Short mmCIF file of C-alpha atoms in Angstrom, two decimals:
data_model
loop_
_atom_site.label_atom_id
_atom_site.label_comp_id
_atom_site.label_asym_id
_atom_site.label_seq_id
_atom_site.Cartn_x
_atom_site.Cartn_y
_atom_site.Cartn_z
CA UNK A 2 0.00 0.00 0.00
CA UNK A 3 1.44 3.46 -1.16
CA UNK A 4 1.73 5.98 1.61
CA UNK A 5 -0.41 8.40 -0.31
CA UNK A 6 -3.28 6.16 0.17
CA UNK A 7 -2.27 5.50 4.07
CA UNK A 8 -2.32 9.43 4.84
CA UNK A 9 -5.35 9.64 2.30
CA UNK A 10 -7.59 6.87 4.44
CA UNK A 11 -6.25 8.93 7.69
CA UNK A 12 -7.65 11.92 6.58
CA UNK A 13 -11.08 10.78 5.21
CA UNK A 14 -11.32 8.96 8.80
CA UNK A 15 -10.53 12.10 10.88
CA UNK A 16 -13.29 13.95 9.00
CA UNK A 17 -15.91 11.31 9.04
CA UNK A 18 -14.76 11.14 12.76
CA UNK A 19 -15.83 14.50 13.15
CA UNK A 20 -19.29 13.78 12.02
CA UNK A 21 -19.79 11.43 14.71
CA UNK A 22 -22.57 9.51 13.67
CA UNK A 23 -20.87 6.28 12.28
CA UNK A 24 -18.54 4.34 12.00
CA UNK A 25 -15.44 5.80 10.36
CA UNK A 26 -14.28 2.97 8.19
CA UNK A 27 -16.67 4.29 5.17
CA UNK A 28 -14.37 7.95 5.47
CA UNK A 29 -10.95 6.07 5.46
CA UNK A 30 -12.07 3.98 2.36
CA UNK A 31 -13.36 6.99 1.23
CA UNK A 32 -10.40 8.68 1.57
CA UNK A 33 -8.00 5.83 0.03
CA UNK A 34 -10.15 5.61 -2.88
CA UNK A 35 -9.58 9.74 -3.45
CA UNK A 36 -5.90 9.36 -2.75
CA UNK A 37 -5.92 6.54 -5.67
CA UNK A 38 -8.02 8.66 -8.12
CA UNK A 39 -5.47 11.37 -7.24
CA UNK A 40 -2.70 9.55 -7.76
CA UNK A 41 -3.63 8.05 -11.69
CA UNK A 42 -5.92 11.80 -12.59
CA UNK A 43 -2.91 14.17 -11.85
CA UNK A 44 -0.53 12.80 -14.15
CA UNK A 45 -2.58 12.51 -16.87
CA UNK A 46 -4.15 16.27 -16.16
CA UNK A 47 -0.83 17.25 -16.05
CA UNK A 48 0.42 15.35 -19.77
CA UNK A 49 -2.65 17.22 -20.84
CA UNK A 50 -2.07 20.16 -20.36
CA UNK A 51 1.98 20.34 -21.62
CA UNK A 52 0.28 18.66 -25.10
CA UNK A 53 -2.00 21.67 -24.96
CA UNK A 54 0.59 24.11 -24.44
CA UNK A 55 2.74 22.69 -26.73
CA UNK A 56 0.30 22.09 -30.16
CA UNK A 57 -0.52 26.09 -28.48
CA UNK A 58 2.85 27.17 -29.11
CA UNK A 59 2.95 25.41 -32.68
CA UNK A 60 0.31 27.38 -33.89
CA UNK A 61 1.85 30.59 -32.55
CA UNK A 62 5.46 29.99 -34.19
CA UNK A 63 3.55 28.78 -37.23
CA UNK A 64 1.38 32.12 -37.34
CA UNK A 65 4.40 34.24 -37.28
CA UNK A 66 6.72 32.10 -39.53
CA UNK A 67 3.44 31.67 -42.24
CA UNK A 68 0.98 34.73 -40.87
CA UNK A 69 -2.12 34.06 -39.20
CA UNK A 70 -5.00 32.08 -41.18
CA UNK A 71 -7.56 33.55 -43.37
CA UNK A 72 -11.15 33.35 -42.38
CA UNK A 73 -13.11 30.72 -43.71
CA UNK A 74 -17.05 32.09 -44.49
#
């Protein structure tokens, strides 16, 4: 088990803790389950967004190598 999961199922236990109503086994799975998700959607929002930037700065250099496009009617 990765330690981002272990601190992520501490945390969702300490706030469904604070709720007090239940048990708080459903706010550490909770919790692990978000530290997982985490873990894999970061990455991949991060790859994203360096392609965008990058196909971004394409079309800049080729708009001031080749001018910008013409509108299309």
């Amino acid at each position: 088990m990765k330690f981002s999961t272990i601190v992520g199922a501490a945390i969702g236990n300490a706030i469904d803790g604070r709720k007090g109503d239940d048990s708080t086994i459903d706010g550490a799975i909770a919790g692990a389950a978000t530290a997982a998700v985490v873990r894999v959607a970061v990455p991949l929002a991060i790859t994203f967004a360096t392609g965008w930037l990058v196909l971004r700065g394409i079309g800049k250099a080729r708009n001031a190598v080749f001018g910008p496009k013409p509108a299309t009617e």
